[in-house]
Coordinates of C-alpha atoms in Angstrom, one line a residue:
X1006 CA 169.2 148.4 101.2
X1007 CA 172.0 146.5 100.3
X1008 CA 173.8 145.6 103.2
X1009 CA 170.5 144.7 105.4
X1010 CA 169.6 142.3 102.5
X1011 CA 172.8 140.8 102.1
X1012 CA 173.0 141.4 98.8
X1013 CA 176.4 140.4 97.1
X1014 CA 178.2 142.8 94.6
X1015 CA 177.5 140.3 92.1
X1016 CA 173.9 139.5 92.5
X1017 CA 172.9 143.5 93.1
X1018 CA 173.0 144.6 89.5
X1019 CA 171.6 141.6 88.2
X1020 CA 168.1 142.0 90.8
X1021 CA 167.8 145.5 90.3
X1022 CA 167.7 144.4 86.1
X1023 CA 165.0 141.8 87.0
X1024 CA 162.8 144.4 88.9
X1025 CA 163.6 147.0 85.8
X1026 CA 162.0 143.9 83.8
X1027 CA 158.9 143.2 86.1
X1028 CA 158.2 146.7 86.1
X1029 CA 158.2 146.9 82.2
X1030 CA 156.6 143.6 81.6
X1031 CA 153.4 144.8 83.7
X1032 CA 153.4 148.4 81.8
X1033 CA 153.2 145.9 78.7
X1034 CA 150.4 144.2 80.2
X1035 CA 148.9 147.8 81.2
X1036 CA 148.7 148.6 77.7
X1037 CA 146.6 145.8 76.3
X1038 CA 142.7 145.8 76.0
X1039 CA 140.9 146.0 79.6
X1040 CA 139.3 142.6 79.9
X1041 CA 136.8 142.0 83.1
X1042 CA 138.1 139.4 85.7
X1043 CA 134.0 137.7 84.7
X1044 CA 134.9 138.1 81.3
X1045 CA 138.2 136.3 82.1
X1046 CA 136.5 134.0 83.7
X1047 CA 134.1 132.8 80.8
X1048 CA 137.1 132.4 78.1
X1049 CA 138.9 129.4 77.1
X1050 CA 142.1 127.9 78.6
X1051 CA 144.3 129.8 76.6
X1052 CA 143.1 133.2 76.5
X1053 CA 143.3 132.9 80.7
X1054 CA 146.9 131.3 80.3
X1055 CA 147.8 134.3 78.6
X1056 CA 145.8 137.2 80.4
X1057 CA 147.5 136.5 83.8
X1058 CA 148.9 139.5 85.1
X1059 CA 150.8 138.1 88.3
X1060 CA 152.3 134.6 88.4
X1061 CA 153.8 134.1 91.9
X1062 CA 152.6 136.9 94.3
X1063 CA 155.0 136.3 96.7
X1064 CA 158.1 137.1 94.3
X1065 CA 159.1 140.8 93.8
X1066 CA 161.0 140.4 91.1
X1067 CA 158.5 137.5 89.4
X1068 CA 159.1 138.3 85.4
X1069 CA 163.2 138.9 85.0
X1070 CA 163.3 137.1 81.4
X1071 CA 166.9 138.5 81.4
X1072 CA 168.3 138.1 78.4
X1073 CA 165.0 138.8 76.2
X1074 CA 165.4 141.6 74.1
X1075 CA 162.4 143.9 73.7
X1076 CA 161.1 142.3 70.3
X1077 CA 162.0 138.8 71.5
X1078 CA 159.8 140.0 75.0
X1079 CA 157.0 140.6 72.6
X1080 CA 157.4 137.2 70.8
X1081 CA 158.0 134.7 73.5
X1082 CA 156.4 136.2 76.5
X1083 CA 153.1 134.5 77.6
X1084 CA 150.9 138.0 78.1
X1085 CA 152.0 138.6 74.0
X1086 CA 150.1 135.8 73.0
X1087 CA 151.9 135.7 69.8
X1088 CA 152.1 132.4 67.8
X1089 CA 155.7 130.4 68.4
X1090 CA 156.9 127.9 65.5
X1091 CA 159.8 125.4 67.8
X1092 CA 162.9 125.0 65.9
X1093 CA 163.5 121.2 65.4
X1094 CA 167.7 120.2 65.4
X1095 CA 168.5 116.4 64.8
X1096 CA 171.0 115.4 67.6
X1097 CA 173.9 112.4 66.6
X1098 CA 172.5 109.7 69.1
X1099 CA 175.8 109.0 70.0
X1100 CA 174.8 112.4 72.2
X1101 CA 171.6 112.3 72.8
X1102 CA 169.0 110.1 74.8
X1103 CA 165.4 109.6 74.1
X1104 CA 163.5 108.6 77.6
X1105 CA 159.6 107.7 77.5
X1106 CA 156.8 106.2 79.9
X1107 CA 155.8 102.6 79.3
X1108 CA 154.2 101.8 75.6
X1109 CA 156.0 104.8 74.0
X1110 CA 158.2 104.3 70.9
X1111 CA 160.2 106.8 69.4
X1112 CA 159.1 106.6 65.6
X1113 CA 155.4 106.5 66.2
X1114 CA 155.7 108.9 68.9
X1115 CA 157.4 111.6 67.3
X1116 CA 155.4 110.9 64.0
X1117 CA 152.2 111.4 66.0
X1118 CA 153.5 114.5 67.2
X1119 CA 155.4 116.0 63.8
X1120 CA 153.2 114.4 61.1
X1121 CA 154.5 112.2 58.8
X1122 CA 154.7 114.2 56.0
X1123 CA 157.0 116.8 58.4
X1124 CA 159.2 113.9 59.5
X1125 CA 159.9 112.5 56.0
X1126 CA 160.9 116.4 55.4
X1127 CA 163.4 116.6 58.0
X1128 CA 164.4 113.2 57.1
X1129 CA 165.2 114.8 53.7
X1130 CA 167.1 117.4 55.1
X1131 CA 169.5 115.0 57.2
X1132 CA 169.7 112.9 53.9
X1133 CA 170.8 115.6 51.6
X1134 CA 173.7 116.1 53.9
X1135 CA 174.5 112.6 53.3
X1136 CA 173.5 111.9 56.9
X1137 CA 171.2 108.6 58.2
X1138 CA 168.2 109.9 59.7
X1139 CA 168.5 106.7 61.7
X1140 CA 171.8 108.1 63.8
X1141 CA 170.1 111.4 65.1
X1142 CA 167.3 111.7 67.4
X1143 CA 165.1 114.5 66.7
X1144 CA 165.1 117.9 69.6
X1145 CA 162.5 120.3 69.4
X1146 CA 164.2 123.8 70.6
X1147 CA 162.9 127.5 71.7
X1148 CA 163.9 129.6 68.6
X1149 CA 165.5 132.1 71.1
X1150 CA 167.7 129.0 72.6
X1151 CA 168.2 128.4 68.8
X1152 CA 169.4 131.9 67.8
X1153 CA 171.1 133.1 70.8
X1154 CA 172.7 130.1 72.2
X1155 CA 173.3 127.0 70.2
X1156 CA 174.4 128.4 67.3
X1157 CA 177.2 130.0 69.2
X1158 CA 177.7 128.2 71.8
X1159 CA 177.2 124.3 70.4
X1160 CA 179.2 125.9 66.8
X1161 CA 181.7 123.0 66.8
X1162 CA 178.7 120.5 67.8
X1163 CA 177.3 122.1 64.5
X1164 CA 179.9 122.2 62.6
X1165 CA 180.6 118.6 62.9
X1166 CA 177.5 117.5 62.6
X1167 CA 176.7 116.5 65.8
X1168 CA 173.9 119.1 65.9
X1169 CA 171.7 120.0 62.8
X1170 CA 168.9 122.4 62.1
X1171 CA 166.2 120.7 60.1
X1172 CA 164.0 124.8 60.4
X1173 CA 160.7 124.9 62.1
X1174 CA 158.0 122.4 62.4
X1175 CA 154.5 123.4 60.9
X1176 CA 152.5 123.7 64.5
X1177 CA 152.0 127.2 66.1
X1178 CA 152.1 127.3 70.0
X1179 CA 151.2 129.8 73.1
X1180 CA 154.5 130.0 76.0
X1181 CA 152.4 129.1 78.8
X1182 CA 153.2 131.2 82.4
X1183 CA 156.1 129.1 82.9
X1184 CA 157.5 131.3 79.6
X1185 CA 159.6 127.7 78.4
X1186 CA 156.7 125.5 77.6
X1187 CA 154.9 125.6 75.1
X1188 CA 150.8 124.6 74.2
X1189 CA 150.3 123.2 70.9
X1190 CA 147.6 125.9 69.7
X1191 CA 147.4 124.3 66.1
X1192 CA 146.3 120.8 67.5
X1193 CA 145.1 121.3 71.3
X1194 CA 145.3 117.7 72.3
X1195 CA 149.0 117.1 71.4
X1196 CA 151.5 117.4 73.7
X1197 CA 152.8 120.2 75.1
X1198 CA 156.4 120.7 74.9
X1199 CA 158.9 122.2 77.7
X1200 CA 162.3 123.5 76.3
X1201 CA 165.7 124.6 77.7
X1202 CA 165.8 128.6 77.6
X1203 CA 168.8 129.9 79.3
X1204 CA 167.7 132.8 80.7
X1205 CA 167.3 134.2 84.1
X1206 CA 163.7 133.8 85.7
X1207 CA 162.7 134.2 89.3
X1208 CA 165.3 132.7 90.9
X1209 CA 166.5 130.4 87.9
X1210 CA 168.6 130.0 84.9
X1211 CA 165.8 127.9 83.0
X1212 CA 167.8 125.7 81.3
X1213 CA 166.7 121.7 81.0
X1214 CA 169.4 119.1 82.4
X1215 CA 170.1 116.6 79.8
X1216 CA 170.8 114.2 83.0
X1217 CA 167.8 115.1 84.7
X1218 CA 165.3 114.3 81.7
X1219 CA 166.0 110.8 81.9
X1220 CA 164.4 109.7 84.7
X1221 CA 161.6 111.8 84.0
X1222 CA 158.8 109.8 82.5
X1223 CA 159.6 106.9 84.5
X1224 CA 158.6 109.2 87.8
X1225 CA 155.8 110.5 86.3
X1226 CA 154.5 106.9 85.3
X1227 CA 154.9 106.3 88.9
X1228 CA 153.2 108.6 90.5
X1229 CA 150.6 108.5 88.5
X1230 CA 149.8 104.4 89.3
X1231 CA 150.1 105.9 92.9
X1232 CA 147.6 108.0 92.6
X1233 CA 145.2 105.3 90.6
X1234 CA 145.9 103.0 93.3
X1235 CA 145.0 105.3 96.5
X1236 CA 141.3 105.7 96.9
X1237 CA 141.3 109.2 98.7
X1238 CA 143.2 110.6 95.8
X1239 CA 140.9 108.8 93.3
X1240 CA 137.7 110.2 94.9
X1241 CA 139.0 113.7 94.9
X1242 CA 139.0 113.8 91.2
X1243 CA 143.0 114.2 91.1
X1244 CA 144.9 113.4 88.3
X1245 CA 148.5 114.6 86.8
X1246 CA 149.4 115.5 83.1
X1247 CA 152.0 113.2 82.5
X1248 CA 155.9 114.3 81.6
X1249 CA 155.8 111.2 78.8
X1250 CA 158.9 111.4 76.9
X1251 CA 162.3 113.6 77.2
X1252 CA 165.2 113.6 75.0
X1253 CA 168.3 115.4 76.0
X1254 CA 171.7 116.3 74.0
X1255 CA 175.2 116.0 76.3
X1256 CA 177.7 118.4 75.6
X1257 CA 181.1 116.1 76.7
X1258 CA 183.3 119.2 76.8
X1259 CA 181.3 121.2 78.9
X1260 CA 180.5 118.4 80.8
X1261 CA 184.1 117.8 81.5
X1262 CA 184.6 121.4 82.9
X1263 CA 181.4 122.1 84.6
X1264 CA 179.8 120.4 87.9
X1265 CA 176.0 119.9 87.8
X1266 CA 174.6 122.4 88.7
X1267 CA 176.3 124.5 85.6
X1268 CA 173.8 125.9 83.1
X1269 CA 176.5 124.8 80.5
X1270 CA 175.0 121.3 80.8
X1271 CA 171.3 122.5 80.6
X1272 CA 171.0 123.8 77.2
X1273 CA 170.0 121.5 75.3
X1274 CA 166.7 119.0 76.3
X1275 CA 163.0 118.8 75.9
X1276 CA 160.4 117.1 77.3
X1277 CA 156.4 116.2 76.0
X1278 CA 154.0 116.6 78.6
X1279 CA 150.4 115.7 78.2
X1280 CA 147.4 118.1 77.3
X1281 CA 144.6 118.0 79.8
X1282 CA 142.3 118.9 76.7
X1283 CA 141.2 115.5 75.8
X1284 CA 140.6 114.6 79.7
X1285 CA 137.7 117.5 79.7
X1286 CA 134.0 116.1 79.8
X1287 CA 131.2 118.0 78.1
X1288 CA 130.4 121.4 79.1
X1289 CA 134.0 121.4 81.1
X1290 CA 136.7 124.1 81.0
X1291 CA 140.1 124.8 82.1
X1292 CA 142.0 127.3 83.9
X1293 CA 145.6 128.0 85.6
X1294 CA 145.0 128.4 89.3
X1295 CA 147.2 131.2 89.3
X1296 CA 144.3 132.9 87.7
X1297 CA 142.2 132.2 90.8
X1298 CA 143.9 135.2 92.5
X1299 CA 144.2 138.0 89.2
X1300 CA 142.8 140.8 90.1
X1301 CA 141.1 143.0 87.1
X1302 CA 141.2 146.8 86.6
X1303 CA 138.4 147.2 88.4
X1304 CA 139.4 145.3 91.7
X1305 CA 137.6 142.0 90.9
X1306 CA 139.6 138.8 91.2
X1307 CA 138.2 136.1 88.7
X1308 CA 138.2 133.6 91.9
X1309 CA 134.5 136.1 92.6
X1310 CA 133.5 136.1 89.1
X1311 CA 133.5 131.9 89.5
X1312 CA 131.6 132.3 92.9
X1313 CA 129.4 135.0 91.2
X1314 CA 128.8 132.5 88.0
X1315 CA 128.5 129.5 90.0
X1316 CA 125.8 130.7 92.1
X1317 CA 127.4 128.5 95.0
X1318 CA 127.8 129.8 98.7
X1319 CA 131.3 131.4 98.8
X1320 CA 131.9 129.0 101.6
X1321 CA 130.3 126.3 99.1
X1322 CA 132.2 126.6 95.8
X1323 CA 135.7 127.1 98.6
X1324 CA 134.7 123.7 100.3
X1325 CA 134.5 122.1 96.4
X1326 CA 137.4 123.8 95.1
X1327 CA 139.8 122.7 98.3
X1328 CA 138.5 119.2 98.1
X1329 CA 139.9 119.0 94.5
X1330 CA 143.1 120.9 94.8
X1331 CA 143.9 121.2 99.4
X1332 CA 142.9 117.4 100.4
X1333 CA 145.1 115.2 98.0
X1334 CA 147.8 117.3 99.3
X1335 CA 147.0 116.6 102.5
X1336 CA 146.8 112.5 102.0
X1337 CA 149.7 113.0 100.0
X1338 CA 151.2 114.4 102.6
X1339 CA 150.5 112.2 105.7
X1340 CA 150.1 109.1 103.7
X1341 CA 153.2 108.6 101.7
X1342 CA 156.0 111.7 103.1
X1343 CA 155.2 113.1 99.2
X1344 CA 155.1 116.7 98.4
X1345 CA 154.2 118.6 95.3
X1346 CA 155.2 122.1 94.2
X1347 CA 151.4 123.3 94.0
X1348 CA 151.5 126.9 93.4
X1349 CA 149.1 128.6 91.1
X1350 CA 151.0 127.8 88.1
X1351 CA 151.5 124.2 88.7
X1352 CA 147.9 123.2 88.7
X1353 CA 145.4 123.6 86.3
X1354 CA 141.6 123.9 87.4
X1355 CA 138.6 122.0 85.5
X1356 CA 135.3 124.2 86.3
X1357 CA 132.0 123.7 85.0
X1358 CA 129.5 126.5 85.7
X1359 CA 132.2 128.3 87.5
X1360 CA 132.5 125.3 90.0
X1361 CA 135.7 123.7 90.5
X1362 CA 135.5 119.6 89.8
X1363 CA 139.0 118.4 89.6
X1364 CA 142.9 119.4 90.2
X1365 CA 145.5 118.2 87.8
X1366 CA 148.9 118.3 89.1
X1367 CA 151.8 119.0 86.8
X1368 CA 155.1 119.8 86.5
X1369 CA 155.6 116.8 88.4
X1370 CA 159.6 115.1 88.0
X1371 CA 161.3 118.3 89.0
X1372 CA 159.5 119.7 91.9
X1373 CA 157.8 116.7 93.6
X1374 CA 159.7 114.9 96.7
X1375 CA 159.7 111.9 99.1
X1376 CA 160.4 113.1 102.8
X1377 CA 160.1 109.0 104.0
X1378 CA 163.6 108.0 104.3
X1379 CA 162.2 104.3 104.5
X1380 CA 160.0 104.7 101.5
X1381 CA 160.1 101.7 99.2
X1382 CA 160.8 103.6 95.2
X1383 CA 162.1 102.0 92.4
X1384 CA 165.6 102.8 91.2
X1385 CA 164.1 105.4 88.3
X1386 CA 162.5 107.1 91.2
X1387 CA 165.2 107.0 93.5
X1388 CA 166.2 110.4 93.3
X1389 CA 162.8 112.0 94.8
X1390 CA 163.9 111.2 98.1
X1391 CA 164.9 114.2 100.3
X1392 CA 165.9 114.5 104.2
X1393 CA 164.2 116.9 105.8
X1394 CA 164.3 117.5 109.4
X1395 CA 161.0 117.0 111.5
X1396 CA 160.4 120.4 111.6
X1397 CA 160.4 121.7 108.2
X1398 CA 158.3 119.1 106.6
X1399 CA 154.7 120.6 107.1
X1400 CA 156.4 123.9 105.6
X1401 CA 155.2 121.9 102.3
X1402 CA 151.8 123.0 103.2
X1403 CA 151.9 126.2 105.2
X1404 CA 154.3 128.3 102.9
X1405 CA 153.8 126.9 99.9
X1406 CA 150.1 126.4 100.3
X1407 CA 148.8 128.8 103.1
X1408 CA 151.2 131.4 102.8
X1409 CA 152.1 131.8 99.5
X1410 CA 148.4 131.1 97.6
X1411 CA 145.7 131.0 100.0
X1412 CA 146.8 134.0 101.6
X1413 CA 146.5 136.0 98.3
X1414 CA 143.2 134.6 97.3
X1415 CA 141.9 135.4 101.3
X1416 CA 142.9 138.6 101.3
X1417 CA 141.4 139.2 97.7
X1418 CA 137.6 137.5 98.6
X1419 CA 137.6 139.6 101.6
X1420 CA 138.6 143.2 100.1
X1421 CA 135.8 142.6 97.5
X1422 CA 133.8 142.1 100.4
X1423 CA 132.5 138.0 98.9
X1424 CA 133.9 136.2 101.9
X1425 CA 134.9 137.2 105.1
X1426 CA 139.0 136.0 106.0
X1427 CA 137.9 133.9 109.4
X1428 CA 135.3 132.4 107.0
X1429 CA 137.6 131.6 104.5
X1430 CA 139.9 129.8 107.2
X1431 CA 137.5 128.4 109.0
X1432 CA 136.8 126.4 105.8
X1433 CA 140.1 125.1 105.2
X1434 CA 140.1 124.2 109.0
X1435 CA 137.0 122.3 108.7
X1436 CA 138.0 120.4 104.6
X1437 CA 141.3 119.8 107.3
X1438 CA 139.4 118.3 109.6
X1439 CA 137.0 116.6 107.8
X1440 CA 139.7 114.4 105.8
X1441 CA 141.8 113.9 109.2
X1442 CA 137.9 112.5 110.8
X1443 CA 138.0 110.1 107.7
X1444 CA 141.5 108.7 108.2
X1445 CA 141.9 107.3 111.6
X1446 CA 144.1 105.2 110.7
X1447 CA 146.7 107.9 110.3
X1448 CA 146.0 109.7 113.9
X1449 CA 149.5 109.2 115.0
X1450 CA 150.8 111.3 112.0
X1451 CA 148.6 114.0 112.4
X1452 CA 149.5 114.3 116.2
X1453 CA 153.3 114.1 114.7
X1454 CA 153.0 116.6 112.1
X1455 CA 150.2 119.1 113.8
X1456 CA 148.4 121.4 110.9
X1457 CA 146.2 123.1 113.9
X1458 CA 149.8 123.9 115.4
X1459 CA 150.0 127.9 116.6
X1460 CA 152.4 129.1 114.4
X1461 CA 155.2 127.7 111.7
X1462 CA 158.0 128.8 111.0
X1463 CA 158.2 132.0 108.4
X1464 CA 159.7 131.1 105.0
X1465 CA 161.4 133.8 102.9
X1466 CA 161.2 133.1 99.5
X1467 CA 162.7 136.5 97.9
X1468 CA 165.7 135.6 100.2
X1469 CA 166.6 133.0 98.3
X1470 CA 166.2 134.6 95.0
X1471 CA 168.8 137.3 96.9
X1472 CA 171.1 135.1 97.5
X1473 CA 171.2 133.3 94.3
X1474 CA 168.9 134.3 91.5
X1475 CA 170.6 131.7 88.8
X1476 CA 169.8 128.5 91.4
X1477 CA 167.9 129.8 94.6
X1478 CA 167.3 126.1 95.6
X1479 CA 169.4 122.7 94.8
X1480 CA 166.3 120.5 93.7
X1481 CA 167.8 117.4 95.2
X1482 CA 168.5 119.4 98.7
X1483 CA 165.3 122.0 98.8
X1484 CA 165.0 122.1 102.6
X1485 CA 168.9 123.0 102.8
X1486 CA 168.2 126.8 101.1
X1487 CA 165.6 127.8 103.4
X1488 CA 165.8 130.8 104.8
X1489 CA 164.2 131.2 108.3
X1490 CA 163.2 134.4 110.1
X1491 CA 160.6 134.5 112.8
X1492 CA 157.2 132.9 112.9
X1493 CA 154.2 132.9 111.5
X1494 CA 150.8 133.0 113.0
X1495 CA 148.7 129.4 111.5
X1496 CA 145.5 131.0 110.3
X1497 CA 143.6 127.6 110.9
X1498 CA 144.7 127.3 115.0
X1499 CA 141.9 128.9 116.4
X1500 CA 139.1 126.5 114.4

């Protein structure tokens, strides 16, 4: 098949390696104890997190991990749920850059996060070097980036003290789906932490731009007065998990003989995102969304068990659940040009009784875009702006949304025989309608950018992952690596 795919020489090998790597990773995840999608659907955050079988349907290849040895698979990979201990190095400031949101300070910040006791140990460390703690900033690191990276390739940053291990902190965490960040298991309501791991993952080298992290809690600080300022959003429950601080090491030489996009210069950074934990009212849980489509051994997908539990109308507990997570993305959408990235494992669920209350939006600096090229944004947020021609903006919605999640969770309520598929679009047609009824005041834009519109254009996202599987999209260019084939019918059209 490779010459009808267009697959280079180069990238050949390496995809057939990452489907070798899926394919073992889910006979892993075939081995471990049968747990019931209902079951699955009564546990706790974590134990969902880490009993997802699929994370992006649409991706073949969806769990490369190359570079993961077997025992390292079985330490870091999210369905091993085994216990992870970050490395900590202290970075020479003259390096490194610590970035947080507003009312963040270093010291307290990291003492809140560490411990005191922990910080006056690695302190201790840097001291009996005859180093000044007060020169280095402090970088927590994935022991695997540790180990089969930095000490090799950062040895001279090492060796001249630019770069020092201080050992592990004293916290155990859980890799979340995302495999590089990391949920604070020991203390729930800390932080979690996202690292630079420099291996290949569906379509990326997951590295962590030093550069990048910068303007990353200001962004997030942003959007998230935007969304406190807009009623709609307000009144749908939304809220993000904030990206609040980042700290990021340069490394000058490979910076000198690399251009940006190299995954030389993305070794080496972190970032602290916020835990929805404390944000959870009584008798409220959490869940990834991805979960909403996993389908047990049985053939039951734990979006039925929620139905089942919640003793809703399927059509009901739909309408709640895409009033929380489908209509901010709409108002998003037509109100300010801003998109998200809001595939199953970029939003986390709150349910109580199986009922879905409220989205929270995360991953938010790197995968969220302006398409306004008149939009107002402060200098820190400058870099959210993206052109994207007229045509191509709604794709936003119909692949990432209708094509590449709804579809799944459709197909899934209708083979189990809970919701019929013209039922479950009719519903989404009528949430559609139903916000667009309540805005008039945006009619022109919903003429412009037409969501009842026959067909859209069909998005192939394993092409992109064919044609490049280090960097299948430039971040700050994602409309310019689409690929394009033919149409798609818009499920919605005929309501």
């Amino acid at each position: 098949m490779q010459k009808s795919l267009g697959l280079s020489d180069d990238i050949l090998p390496v995809y057939l390696e990452e489907i070798s790597s899926t394919l073992s990773g889910t006979c892993y995840k075939l081995t471990k104890p049968r747990t019931t999608a209902a079951e699955l659907a009564r546990s706790d955050f974590q134990t969902i997190e880490t009993g997802m079988t699929e994370g992006h349907p649409c991706f073949v290849a969806n769990n490369g991990r190359l570079g993961f040895g077997v025992h390292e698979y079985l330490s870091y990979a999210p369905e091993t749920a085994s216990p992870v201990r970050l490395v900590w190095l202290a970075a020479h400031r003259s390096r490194a850059a610590f970035t947080a949101g507003v009312g963040i300070e270093y010291e307290s910040f990291l003492r809140e996060e560490l411990g005191a006791e922990t910080v006056e140990r690695f302190h201790g460390v840097l001291r009996d070097q005859d180093l000044d703690p007060a020169d280095y900033l402090l970088i927590p690191v994935h022991p695997w980036q540790w180990w089969n990276k930095l000490t090799v390739t950062f040895a001279a940053e090492v060796a001249r003290k630019h770069l020092v291990c201080l050992g592990e902190g004293d916290d155990e965490y859980l890799a979340q789906q995302s495999i590089r960040t990391f949920f604070n298991r020991t203390s729930p309501e800390k932080h979690y932490v996202k690292t630079a791991l420099s291996v290949i993952n569906m379509g990326f080298m997951r590295g962590l731009s030093a550069a990048y992290m910068e303007a990353t809690p200001a962004i997030n600080d942003w959007l998230a007065q935007l969304i406190d300022n807009d009623e709609v959003l307000r009144s749908t429950g939304l809220s993000i998990i904030r990206e609040r601080a980042a700290v990021g090491y340069r490394h000058l030489e490979y910076e000198q003989a690399t251009d940006r996009y190299s995954p030389y210069r993305k070794m080496l950074a972190a970032l602290w995102r916020e835990s929805p934990v404390p944000s959870l009212k009584d008798g409220e849980s959490l869940a990834t969304m991805a979960s909403l489509v996993h389908v047990d051994h049985e053939g039951a997908s734990v979006a039925g068990a929620l139905i089942e539990q919640s003793g809703l109308a399927p059509t009901e507990w739909l309408r709640r659940y895409l009033q929380a997570y489908f209509t901010p993305l709409l108002h998003s959408f037509y109100a300010y040009d801003l998109v998200f990235m809001p595939h199953g494992e970029n939003v986390i669920l709150v349910l109580k009784d199986g009922v879905v209350q409220r989205a929270i939006y995360k991953d938010i600096a790197e995968e969220i875009a302006v398409m306004d090229p008149d939009a107002v944004l402060p200098p820190a947020v400058e870099r959210l702006r993206v052109e994207v021609p007229e045509d191509k903006k709604l794709l936003s919605v119909f692949t990432d949304v209708f094509d590449c999640f709804f579809r799944f969770l459709a197909a899934n309520l209708a083979s189990e025989g809970i919701l019929e598929e013209a039922d479950f679009w009719r519903t989404v047609a009528e949430v559609t309608r139903a916000y667009q009824d309540s805005m008039p005041e945006l009619a022109d834009k919903f003429k412009q950018y037409d969501m009842f519109a026959p067909e859209f254009a069909l998005s192939c996202l394993n092409r992109l992952q064919l044609r490049n599987n280090e960097q299948m999209v430039d971040l700050s260019d994602p409309s310019g690596a689409l690929q394009l084939v033919g149409t798609l019918k818009n499920p919605i059209a005929e309501f």
